[in-house]
PDB file of C-alpha atoms in Angstrom:
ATOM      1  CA  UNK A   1     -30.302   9.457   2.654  1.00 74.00           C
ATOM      2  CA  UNK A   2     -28.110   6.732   4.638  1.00 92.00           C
ATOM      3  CA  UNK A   3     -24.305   7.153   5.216  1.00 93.00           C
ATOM      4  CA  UNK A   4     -24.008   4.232   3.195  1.00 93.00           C
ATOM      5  CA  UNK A   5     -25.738   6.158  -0.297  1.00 94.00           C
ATOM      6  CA  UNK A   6     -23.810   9.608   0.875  1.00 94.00           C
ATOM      7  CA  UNK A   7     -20.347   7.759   0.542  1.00 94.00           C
ATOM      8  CA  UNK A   8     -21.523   5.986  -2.609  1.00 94.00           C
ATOM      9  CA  UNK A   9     -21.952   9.127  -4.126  1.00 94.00           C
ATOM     10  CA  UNK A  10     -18.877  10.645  -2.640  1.00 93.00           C
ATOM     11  CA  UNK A  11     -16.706   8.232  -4.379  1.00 94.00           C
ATOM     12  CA  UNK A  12     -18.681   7.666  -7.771  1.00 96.00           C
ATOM     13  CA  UNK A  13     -18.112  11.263  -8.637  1.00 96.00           C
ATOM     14  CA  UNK A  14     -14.395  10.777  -7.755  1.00 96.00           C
ATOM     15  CA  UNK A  15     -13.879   7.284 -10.009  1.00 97.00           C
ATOM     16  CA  UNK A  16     -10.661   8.088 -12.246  1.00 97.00           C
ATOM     17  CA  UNK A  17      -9.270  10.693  -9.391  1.00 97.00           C
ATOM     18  CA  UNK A  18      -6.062  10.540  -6.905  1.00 97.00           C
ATOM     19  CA  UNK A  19      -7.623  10.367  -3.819  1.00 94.00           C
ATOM     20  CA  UNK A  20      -4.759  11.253  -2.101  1.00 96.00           C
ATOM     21  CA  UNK A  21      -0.874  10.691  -2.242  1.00 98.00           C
ATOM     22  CA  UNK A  22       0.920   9.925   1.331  1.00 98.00           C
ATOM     23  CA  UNK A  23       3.792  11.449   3.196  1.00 98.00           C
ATOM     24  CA  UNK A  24       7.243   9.836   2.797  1.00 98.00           C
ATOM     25  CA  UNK A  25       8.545   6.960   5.181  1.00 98.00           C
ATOM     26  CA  UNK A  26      12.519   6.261   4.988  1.00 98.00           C
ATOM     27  CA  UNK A  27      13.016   2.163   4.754  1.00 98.00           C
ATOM     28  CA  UNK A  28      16.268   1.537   6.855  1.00 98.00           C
ATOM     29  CA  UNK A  29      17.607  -1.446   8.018  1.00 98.00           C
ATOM     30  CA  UNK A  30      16.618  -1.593  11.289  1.00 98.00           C
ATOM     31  CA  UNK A  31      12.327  -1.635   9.620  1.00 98.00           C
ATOM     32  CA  UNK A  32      14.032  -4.217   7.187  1.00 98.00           C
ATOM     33  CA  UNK A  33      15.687  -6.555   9.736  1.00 98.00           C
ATOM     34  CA  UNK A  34      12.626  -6.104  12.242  1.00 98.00           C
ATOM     35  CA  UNK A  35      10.695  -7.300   9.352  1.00 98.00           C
ATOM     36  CA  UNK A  36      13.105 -10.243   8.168  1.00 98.00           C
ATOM     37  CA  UNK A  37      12.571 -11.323  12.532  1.00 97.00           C
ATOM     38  CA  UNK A  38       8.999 -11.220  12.186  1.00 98.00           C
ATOM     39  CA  UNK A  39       8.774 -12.998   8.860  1.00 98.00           C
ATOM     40  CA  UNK A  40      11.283 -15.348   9.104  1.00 97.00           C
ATOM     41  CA  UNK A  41      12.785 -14.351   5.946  1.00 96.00           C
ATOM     42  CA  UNK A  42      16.374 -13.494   6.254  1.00 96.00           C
ATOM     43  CA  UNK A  43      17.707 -13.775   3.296  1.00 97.00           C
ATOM     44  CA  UNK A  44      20.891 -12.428   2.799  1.00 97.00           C
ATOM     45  CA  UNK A  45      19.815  -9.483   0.369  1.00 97.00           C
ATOM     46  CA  UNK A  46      18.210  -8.263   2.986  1.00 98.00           C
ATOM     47  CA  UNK A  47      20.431  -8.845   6.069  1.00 98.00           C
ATOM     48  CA  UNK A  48      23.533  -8.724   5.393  1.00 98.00           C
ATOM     49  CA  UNK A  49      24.844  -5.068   4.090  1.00 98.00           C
ATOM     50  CA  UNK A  50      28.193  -6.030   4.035  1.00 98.00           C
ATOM     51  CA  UNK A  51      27.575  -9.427   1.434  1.00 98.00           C
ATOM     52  CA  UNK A  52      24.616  -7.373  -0.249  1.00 98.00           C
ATOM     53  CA  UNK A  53      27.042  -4.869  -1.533  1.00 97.00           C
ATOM     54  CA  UNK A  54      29.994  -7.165  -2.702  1.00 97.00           C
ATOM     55  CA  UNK A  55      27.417  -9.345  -4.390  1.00 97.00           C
ATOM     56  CA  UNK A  56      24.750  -7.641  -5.320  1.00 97.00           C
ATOM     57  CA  UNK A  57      23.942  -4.777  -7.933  1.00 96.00           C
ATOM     58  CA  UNK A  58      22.285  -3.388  -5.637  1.00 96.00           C
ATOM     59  CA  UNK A  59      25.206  -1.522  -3.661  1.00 95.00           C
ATOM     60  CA  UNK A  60      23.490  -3.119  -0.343  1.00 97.00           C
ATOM     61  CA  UNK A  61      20.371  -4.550   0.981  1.00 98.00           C
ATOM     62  CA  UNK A  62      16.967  -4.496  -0.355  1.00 98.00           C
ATOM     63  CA  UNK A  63      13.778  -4.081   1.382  1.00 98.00           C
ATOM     64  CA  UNK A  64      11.655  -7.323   1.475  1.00 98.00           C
ATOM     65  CA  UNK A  65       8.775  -6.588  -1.373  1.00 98.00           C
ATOM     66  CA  UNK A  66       6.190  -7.758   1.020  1.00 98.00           C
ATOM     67  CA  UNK A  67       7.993  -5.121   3.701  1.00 98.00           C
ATOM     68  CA  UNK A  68       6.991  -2.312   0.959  1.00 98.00           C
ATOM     69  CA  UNK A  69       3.803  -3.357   0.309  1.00 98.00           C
ATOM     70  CA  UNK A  70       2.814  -3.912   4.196  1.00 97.00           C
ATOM     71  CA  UNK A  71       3.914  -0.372   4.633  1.00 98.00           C
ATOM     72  CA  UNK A  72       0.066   0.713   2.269  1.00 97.00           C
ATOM     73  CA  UNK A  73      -1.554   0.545   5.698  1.00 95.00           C
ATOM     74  CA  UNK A  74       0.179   3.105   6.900  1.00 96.00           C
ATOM     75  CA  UNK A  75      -0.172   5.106   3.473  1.00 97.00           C
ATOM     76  CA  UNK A  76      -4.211   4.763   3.525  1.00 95.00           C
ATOM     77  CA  UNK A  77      -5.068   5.882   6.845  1.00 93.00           C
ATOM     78  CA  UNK A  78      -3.328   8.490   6.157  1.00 94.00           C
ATOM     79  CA  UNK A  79      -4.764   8.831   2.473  1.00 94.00           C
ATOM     80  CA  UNK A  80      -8.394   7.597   3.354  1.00 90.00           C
ATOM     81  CA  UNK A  81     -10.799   9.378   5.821  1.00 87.00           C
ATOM     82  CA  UNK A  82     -13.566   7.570   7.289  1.00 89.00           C
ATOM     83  CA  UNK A  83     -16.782   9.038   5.941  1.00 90.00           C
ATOM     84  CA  UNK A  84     -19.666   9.837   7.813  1.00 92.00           C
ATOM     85  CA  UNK A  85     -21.352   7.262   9.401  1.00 94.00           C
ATOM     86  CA  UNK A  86     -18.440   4.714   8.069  1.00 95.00           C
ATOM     87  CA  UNK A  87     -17.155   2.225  11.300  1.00 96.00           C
ATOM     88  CA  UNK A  88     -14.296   0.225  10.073  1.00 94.00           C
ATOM     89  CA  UNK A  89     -12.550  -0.205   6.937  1.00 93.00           C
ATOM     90  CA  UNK A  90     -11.268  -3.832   6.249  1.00 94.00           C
ATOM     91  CA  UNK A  91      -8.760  -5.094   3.829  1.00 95.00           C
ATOM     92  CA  UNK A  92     -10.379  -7.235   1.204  1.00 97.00           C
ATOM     93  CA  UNK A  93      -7.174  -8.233  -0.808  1.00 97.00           C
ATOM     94  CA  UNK A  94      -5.166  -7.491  -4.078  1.00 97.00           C
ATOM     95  CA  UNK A  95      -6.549  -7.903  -7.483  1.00 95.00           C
ATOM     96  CA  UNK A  96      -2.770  -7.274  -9.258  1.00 95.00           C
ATOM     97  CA  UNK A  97       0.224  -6.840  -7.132  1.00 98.00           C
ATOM     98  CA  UNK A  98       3.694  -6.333  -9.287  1.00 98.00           C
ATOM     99  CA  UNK A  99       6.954  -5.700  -7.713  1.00 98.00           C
ATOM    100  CA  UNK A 100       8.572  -3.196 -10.231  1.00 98.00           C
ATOM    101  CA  UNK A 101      12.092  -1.975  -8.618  1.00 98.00           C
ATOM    102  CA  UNK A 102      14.082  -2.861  -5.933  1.00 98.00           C
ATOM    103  CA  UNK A 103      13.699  -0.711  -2.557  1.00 98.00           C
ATOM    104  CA  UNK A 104      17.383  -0.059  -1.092  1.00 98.00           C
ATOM    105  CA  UNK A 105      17.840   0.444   2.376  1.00 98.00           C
ATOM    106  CA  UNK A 106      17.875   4.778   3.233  1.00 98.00           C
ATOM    107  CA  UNK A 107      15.045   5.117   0.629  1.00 98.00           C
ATOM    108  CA  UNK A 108      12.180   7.245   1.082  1.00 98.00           C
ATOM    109  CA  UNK A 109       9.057   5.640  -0.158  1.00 98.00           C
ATOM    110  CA  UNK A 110       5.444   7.254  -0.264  1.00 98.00           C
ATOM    111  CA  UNK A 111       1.817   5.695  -1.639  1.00 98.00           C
ATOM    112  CA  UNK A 112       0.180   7.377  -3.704  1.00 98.00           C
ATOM    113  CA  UNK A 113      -4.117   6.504  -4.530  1.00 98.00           C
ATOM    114  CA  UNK A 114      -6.235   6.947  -7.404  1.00 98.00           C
ATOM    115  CA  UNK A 115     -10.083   5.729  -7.120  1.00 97.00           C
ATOM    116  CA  UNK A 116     -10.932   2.733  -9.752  1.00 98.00           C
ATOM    117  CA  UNK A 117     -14.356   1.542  -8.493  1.00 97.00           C
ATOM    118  CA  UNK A 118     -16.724   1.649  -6.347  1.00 97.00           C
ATOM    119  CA  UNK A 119     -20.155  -0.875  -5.815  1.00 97.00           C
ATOM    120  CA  UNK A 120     -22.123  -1.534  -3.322  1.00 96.00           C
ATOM    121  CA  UNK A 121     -21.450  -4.779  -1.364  1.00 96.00           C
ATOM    122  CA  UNK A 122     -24.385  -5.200   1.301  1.00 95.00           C
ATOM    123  CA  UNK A 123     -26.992  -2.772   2.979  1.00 94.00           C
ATOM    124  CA  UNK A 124     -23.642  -1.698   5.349  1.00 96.00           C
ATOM    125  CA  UNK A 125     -20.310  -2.169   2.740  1.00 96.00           C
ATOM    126  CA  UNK A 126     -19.111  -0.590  -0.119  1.00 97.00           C
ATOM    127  CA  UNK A 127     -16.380  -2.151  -1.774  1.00 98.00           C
ATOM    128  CA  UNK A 128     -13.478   0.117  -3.068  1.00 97.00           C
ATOM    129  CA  UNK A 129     -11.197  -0.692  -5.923  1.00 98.00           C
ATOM    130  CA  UNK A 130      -8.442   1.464  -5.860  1.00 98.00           C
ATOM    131  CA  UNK A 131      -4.364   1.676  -8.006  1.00 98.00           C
ATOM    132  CA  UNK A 132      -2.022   1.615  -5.246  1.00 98.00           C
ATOM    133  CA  UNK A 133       1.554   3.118  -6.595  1.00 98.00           C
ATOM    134  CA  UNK A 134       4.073   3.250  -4.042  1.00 98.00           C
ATOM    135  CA  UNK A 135       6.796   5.690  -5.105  1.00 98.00           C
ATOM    136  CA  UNK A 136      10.593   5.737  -4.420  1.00 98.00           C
ATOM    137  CA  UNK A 137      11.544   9.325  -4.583  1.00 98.00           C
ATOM    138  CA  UNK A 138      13.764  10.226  -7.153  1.00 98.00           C
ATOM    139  CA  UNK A 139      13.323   6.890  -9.055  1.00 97.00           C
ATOM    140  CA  UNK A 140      11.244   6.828 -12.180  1.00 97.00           C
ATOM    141  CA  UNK A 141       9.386   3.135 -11.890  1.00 98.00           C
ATOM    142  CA  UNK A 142       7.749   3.178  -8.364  1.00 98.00           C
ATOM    143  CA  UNK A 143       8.659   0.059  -6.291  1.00 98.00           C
ATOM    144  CA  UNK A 144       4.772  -1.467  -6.830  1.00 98.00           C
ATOM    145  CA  UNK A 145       2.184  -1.144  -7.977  1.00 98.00           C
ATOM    146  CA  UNK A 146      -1.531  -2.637  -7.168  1.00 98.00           C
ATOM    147  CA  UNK A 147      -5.159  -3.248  -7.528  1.00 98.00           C
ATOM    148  CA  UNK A 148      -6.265  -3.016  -4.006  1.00 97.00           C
ATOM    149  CA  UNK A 149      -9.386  -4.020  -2.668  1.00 97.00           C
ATOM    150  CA  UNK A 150     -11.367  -2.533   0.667  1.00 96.00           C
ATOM    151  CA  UNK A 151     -14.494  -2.844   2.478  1.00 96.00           C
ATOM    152  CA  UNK A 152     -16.264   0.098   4.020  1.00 96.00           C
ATOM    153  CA  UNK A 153     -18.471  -0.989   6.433  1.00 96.00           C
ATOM    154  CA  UNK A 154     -21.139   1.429   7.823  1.00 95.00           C
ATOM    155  CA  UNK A 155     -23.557   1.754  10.165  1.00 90.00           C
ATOM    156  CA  UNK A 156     -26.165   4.558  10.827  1.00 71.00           C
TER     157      UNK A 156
END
């Protein structure tokens, strides 16, 4: 059987599941204003502490919602093993993406995975469809949530 069919099989019997859930990663604002320089978004909100918390509900900056969702990366390699015989994974997009709370600067934030789908793309890809949630800890409504798309791409 090919490392390809193994890995199908893996993940079809774990359709419905939480693959994994990720370790936390504390969004300050030096990640936020590194991000706003790289971006070229510098929005106030996320800038400026001292204007963010005199006119803001926030109580200070945000995190950038693309910031918090760049940081699922991070969250699947730790999340996602290769499997056997598997040489790269590649991103292959977002189905849904919904910004559901703001991410203040000193929160922790962690991603958590639950297997959707899983088809066969070529003789050497599977494609994975899979909920990202990523979590604010102590808040009830995670910051996002998503229908993530990947590429496996194997080779024997």
């Amino acid at each position: 059987m090919s490392s390809l069919q193994n890995a199908l099989e893996h993940y079809q019997a774990r359709i419905g599941t939480k693959i994994g859930i990720s370790s936390w990663v504390t969004v300050d604002q030096q990640m936020i204003d590194a991000f706003a320089d790289t971006t070229r978004d510098n929005q106030w909100i996320h800038t400026d502490p001292k204007r963010a918390a005199s006119e803001t509900p926030f109580g200070g900056t945000i995190a950038h919602g693309f910031l918090t969702l760049s940081l699922a990366s991070g969250f699947a390699q730790e999340c996602f093993q290769p499997m056997p015989g598997q040489v790269m994974g590649i991103n292959y997009g977002l189905n849904k993406l919904r910004f559901l709370s703001p991410v203040k600067v000193g929160s922790r934030l962690r991603g958590q995975f639950t297997l959707q789908g899983i088809s066969v793309r070529s003789d050497t890809e599977l494609l994975r469809e899979t909920l990202l949630t990523i979590q604010i800890e102590g808040a009830e409504r995670p910051a996002l949530v998503a229908e993530w798309l990947g590429i496996s791409v194997f080779r024997d």
